[in-house]
mmCIF file of C-alpha atoms in Angstrom:
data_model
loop_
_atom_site.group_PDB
_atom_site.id
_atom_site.type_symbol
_atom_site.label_atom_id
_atom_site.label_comp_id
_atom_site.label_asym_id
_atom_site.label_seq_id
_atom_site.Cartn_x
_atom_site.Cartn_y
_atom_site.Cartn_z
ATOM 1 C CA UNK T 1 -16.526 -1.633 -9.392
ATOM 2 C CA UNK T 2 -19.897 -0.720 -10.224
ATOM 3 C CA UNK T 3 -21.564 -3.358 -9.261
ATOM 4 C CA UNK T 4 -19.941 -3.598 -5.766
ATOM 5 C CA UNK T 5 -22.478 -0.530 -5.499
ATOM 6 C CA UNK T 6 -25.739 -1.392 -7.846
ATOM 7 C CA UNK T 7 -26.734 -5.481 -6.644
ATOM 8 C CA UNK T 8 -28.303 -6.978 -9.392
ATOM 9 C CA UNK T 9 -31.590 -5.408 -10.311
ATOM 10 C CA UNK T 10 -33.228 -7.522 -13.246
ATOM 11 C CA UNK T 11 -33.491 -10.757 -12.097
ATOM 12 C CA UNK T 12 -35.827 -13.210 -12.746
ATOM 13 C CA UNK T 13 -39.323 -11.815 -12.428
ATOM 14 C CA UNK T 14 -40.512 -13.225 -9.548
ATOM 15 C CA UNK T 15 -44.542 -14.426 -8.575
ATOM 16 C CA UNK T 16 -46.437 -11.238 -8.085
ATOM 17 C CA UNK T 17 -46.482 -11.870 -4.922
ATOM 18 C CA UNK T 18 -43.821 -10.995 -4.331
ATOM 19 C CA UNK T 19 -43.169 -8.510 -6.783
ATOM 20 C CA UNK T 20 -41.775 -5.117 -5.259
ATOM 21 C CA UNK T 21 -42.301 -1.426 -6.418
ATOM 22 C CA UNK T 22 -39.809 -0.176 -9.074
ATOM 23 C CA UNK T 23 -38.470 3.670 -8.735
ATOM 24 C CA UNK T 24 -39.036 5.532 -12.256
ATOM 25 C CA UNK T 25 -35.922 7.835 -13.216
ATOM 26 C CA UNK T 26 -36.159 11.366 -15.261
ATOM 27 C CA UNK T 27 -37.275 10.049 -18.651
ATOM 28 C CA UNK T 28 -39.860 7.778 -17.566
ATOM 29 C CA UNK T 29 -37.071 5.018 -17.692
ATOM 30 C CA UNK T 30 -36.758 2.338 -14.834
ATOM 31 C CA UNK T 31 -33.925 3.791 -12.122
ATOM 32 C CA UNK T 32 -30.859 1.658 -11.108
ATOM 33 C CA UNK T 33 -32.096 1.414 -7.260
ATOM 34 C CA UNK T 34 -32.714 -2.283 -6.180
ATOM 35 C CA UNK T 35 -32.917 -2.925 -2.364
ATOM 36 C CA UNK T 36 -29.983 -4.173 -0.657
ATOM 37 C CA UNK T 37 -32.264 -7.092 0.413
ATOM 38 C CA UNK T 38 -35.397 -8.860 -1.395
ATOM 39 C CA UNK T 39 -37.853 -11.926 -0.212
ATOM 40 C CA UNK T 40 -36.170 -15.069 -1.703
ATOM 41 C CA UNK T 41 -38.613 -15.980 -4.927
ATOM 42 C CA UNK T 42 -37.215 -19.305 -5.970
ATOM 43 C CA UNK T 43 -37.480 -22.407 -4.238
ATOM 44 C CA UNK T 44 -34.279 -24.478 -6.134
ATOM 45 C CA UNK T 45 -30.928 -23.444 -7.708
ATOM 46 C CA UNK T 46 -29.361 -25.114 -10.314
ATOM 47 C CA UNK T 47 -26.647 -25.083 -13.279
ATOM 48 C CA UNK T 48 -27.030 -26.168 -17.242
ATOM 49 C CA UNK T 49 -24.951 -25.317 -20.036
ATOM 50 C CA UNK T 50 -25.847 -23.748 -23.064
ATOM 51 C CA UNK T 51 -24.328 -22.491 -25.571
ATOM 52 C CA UNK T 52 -22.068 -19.674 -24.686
ATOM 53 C CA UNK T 53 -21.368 -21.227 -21.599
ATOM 54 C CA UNK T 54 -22.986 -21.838 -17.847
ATOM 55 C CA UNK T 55 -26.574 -20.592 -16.808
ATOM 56 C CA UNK T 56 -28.287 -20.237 -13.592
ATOM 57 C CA UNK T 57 -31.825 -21.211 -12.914
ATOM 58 C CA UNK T 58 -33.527 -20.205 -10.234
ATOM 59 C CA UNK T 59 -36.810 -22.470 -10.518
ATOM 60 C CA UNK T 60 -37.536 -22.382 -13.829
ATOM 61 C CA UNK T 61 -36.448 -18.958 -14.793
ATOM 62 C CA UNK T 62 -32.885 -17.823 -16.581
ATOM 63 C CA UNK T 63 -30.495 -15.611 -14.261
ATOM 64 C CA UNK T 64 -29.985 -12.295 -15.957
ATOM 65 C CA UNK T 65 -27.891 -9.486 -15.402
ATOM 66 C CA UNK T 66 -28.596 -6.077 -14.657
ATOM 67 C CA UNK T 67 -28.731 -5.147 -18.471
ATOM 68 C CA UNK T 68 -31.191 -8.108 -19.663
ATOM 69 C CA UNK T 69 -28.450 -9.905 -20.722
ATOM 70 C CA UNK T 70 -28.394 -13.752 -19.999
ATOM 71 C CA UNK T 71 -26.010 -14.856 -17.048
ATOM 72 C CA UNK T 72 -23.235 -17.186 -18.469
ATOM 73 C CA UNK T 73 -20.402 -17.798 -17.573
ATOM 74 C CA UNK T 74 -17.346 -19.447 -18.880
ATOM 75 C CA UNK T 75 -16.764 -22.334 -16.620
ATOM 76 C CA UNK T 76 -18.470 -25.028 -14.643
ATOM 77 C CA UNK T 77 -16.735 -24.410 -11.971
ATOM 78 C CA UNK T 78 -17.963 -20.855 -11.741
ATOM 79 C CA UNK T 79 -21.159 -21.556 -11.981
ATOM 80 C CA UNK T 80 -21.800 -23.849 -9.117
ATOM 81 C CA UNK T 81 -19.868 -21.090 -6.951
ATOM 82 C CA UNK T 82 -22.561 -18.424 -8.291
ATOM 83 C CA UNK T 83 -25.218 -20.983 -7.708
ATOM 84 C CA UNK T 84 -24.105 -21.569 -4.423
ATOM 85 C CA UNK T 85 -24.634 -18.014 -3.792
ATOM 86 C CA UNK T 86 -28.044 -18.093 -4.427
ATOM 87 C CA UNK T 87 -28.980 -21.176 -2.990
ATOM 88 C CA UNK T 88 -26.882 -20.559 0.226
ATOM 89 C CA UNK T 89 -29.780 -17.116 0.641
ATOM 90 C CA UNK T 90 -32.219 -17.857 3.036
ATOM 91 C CA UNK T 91 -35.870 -15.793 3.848
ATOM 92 C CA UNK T 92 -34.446 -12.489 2.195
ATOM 93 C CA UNK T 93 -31.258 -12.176 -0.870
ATOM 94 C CA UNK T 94 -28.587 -9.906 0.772
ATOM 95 C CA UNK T 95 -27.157 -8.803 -2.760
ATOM 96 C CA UNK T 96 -24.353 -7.122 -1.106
ATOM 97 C CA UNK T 97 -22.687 -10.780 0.012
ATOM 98 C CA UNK T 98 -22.800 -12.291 -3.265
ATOM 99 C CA UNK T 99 -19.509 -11.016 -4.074
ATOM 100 C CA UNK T 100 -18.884 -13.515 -7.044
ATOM 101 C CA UNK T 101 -22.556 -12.438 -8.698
ATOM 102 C CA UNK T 102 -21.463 -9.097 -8.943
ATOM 103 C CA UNK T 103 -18.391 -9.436 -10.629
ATOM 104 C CA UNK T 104 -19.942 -11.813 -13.121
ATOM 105 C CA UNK T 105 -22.261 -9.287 -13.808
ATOM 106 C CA UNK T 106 -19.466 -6.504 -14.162
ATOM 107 C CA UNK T 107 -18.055 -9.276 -16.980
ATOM 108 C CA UNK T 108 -20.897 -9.422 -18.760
ATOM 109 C CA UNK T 109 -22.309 -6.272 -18.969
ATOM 110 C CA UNK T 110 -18.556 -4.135 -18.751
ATOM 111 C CA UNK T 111 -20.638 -1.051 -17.513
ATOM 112 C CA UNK T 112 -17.963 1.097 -17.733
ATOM 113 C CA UNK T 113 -16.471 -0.036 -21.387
ATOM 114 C CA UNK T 114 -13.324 -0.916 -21.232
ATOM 115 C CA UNK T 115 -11.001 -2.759 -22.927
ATOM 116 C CA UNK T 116 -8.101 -5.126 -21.519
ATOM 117 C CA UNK T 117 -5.505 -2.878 -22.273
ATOM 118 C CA UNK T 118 -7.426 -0.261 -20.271
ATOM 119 C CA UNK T 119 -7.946 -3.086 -17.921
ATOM 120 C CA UNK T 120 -4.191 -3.561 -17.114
ATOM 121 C CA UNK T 121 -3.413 -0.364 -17.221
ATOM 122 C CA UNK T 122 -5.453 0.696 -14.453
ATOM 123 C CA UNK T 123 -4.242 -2.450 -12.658
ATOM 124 C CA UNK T 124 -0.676 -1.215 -13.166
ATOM 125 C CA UNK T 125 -1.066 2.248 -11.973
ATOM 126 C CA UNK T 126 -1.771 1.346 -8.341
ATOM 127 C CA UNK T 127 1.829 0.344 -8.270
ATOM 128 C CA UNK T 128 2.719 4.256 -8.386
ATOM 129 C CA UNK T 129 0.524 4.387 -4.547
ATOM 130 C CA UNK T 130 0.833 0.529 -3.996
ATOM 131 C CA UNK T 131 0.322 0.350 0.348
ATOM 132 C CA UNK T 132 3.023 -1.740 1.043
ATOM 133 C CA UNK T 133 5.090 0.810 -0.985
ATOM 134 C CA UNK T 134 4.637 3.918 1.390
ATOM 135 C CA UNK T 135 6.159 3.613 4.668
ATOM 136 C CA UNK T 136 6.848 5.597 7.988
ATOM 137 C CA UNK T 137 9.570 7.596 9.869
ATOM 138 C CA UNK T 138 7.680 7.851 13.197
ATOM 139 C CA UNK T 139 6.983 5.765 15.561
ATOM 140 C CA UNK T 140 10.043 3.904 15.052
ATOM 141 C CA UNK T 141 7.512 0.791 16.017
ATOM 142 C CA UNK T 142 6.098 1.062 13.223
ATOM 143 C CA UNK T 143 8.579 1.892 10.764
ATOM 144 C CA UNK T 144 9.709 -1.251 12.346
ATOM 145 C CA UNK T 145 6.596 -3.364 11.540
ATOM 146 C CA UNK T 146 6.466 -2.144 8.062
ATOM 147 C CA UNK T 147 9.541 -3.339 7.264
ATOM 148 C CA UNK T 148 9.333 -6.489 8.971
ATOM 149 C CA UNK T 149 6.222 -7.437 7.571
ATOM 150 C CA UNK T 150 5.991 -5.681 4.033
ATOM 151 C CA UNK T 151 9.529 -5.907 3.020
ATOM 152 C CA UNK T 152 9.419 -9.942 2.562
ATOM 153 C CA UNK T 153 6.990 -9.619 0.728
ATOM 154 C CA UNK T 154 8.000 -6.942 -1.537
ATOM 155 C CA UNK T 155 11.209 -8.841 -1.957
ATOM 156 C CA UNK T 156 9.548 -12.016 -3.195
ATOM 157 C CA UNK T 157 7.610 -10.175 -6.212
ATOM 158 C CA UNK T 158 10.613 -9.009 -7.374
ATOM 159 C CA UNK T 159 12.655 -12.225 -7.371
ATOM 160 C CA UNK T 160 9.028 -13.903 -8.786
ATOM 161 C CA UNK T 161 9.153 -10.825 -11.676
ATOM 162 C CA UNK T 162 12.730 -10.222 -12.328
ATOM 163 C CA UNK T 163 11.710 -6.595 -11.265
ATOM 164 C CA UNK T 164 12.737 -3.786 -9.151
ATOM 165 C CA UNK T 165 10.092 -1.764 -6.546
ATOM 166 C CA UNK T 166 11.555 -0.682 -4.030
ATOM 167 C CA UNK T 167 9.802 1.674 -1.198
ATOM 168 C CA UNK T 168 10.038 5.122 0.162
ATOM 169 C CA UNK T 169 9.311 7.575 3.400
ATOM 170 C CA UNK T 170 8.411 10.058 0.583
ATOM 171 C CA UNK T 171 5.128 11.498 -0.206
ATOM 172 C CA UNK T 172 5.916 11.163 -3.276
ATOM 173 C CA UNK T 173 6.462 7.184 -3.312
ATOM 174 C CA UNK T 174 9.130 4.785 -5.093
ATOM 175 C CA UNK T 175 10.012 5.661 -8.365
ATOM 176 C CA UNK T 176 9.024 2.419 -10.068
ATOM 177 C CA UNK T 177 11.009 2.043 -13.381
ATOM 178 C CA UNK T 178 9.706 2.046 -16.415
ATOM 179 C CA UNK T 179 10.892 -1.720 -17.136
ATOM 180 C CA UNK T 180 8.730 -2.989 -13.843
ATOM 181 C CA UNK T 181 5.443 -1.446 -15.439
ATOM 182 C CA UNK T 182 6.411 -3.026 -18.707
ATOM 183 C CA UNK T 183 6.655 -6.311 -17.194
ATOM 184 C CA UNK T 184 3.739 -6.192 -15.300
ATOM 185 C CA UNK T 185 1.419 -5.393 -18.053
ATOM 186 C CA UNK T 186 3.154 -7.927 -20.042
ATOM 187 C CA UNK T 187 2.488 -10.706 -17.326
ATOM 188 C CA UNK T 188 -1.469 -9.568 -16.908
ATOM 189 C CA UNK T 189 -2.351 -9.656 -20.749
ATOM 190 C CA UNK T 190 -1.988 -13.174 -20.319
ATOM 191 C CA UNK T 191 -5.423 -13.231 -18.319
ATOM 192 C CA UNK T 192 -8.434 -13.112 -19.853
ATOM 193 C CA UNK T 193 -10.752 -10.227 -19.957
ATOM 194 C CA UNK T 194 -12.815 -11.842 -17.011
ATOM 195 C CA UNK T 195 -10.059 -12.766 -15.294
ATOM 196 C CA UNK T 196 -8.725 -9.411 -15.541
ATOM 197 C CA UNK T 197 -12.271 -7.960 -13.714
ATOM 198 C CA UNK T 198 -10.947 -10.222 -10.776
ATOM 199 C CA UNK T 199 -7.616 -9.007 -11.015
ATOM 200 C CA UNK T 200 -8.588 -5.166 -10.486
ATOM 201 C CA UNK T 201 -11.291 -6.088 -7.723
ATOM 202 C CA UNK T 202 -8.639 -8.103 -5.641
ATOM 203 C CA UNK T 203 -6.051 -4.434 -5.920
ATOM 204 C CA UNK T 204 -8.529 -2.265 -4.826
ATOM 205 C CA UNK T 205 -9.408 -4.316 -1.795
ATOM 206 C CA UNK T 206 -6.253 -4.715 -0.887
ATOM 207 C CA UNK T 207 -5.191 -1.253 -2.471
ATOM 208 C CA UNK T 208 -1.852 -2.890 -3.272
ATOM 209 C CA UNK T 209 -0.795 -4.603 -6.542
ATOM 210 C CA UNK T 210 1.869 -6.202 -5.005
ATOM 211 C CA UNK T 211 -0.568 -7.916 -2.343
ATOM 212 C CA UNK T 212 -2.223 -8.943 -4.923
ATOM 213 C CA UNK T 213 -0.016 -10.604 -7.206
ATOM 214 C CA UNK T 214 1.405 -12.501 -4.171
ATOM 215 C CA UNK T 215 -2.100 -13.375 -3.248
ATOM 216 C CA UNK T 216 -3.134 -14.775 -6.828
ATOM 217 C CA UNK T 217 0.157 -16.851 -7.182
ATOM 218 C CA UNK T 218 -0.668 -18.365 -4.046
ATOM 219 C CA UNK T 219 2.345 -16.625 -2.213
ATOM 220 C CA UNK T 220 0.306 -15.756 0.886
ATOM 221 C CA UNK T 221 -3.037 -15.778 2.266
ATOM 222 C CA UNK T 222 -6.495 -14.191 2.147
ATOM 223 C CA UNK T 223 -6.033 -13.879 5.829
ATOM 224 C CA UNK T 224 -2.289 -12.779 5.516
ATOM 225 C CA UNK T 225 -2.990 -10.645 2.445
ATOM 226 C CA UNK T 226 -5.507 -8.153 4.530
ATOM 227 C CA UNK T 227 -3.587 -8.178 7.076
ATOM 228 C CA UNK T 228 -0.532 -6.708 5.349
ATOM 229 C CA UNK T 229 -3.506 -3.909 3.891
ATOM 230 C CA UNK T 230 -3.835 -3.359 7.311
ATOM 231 C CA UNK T 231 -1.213 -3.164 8.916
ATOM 232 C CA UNK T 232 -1.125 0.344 9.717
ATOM 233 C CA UNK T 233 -4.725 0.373 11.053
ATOM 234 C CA UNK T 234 -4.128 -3.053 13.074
ATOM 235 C CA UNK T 235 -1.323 -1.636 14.796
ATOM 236 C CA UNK T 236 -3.266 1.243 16.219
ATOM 237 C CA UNK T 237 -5.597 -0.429 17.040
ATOM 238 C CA UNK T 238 -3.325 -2.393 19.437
ATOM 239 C CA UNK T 239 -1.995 0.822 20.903
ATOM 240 C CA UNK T 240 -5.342 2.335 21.373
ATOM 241 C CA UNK T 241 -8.234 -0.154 21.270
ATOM 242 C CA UNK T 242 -10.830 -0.636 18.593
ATOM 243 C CA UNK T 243 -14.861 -0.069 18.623
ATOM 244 C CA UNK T 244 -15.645 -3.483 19.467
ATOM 245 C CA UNK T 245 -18.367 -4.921 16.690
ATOM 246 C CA UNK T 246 -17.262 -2.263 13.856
ATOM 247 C CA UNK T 247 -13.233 -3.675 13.605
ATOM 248 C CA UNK T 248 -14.634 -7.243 13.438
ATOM 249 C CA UNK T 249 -16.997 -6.571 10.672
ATOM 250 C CA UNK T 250 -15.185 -4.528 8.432
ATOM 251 C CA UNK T 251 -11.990 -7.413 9.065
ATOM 252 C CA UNK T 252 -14.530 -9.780 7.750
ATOM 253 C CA UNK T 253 -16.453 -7.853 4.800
ATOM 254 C CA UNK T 254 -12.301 -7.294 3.569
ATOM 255 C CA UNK T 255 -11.511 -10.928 3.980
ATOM 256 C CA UNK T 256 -15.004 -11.845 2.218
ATOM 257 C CA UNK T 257 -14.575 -9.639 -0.599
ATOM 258 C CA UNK T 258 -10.952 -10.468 -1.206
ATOM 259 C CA UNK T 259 -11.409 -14.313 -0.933
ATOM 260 C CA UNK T 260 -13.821 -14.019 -3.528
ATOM 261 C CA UNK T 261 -12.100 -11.907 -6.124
ATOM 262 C CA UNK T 262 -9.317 -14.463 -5.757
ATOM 263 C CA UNK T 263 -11.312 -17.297 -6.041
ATOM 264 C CA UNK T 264 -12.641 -15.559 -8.993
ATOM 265 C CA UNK T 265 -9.575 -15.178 -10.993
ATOM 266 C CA UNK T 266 -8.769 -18.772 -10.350
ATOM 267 C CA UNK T 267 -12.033 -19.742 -11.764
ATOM 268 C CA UNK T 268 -11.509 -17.806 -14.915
ATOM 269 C CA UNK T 269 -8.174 -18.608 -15.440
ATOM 270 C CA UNK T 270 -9.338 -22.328 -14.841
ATOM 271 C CA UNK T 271 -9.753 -24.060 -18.528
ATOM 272 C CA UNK T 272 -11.126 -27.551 -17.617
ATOM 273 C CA UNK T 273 -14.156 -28.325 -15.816
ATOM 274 C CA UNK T 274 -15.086 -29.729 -12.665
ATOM 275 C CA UNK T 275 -17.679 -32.980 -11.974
ATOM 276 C CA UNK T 276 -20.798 -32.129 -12.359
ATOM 277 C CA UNK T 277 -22.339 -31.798 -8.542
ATOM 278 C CA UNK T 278 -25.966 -31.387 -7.900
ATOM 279 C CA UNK T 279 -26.713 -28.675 -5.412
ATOM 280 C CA UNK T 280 -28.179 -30.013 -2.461
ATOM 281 C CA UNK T 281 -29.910 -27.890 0.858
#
């Protein structure tokens, strides 16, 4: 996603103070460059509805996304998880950890213009290189993994979707019938268009729309979900040792960034509201 890439850049202006230097593009026109980290500029976070939905102060000021557009989103629920984003920042905001921020802002301002059907279709077409898909000859240990682990799972989605997948020692892949992709795109239009934003972030963490699926319907894990993404990778890692801080944090950015596309599509699939909760420090 874009976004996962380009933090939020047009926030609310802070004090001038604290007001940083803004990179001019070719034409004179402000350049999509924000810092991976800023000074915190608000002091409180809170939610109020209006009417096309949930905003986000910060202070006193409206939450906007990177195209001047006015942060809403469709739930209450949502929005104290965004808020909590922001209020959970501390000296300086770390854009790249506020996973759920980001894809809110993909929703709102759809930088790259596409519709759902687009939306699902891309979705559906990491089934032709889905992970848990491609497997191994050699080392027989982990041919052996792969099937112990992956096949389960594999096997569940199709009893869950009536559908056939299958997997191969081909470069080539499966050869998923035509019927599977049918019923796949037939099961996603029932998300929403925000939803759907989730949907696509969750598959290309997990580069697996299988995974995924079984993640969403609450089949398996976060935890267990990345796992089976890295299963290949885990299991060398056994045989040959890892470098010691960089396994750890890229385990945990995966987990991070998974956990919240999920909790994202729950969110948006969500239709009633939650209590209204005051965000405390």
């Amino acid at each position: 996603l874009w976004w996962a890439h380009s933090p939020p850049a047009r926030l609310p202006r802070p004090p001038p103070a604290a007001a940083e230097s803004c990179p001019v593009g070719p034409c004179g026109r402000r350049a999509y460059a924000p810092p991976a980290e800023r000074k915190r500029f608000y002091q409180n976070v809170s939610i109020s509805q209006g009417e096309g939905g949930f905003e986000i102060n910060l202070d006193h000021r409206k939450l906007k996304t990177p195209q001047a557009k006015l942060f809403t989103v469709p739930s209450e629920a949502l929005a104290i998880a965004v808020a909590t984003e922001w209020d959970s920042q501390k000296d300086t905001i770390k854009f790249y950890t506020m996973h759920l921020t980001t894809l809110c802002n993909t929703a709102l301002d759809n930088p790259t213009q596409r519709n759902k059907t687009q939306l699902i279709r891309a979705a559906v077409k990491f089934l032709e290189t889905d992970t848990v898909c491609y497997r191994v000859e050699e080392p027989p240990a982990l041919a052996e993994l792969q099937k112990n682990e992956w096949d389960p799972v594999v096997e569940w989605v199709e009893k869950r979707y009536n559908v056939t997948i299958g997997s191969s020692t081909s470069i080539l892949g499966p050869s998923i019938p035509a019927s599977t992709k049918e019923t796949f795109v037939s099961h996603l239009a029932s998300y929403n268009m925000w939803a759907l934003q989730g949907i696509e972030f969750v598959i290309t963490q997990l580069k697996s729309l299988i995974l995924s699926m079984s993640l969403i319907d609450r089949h398996i894990t976060v935890e267990k979900a990345v796992l089976l993404s890295r299963l290949e990778e885990e299991y060398q890692i056994r045989r040959w040792g890892n470098v010691e801080w960089a396994h750890d944090y890229d385990l945990c950015e995966l987990r991070a960034r998974t956990a919240a596309g999920t909790l994202f599509v729950h969110l948006c699939s969500e239709s009633s509201t939650v209590k209204h909760k005051l965000l405390q420090d």
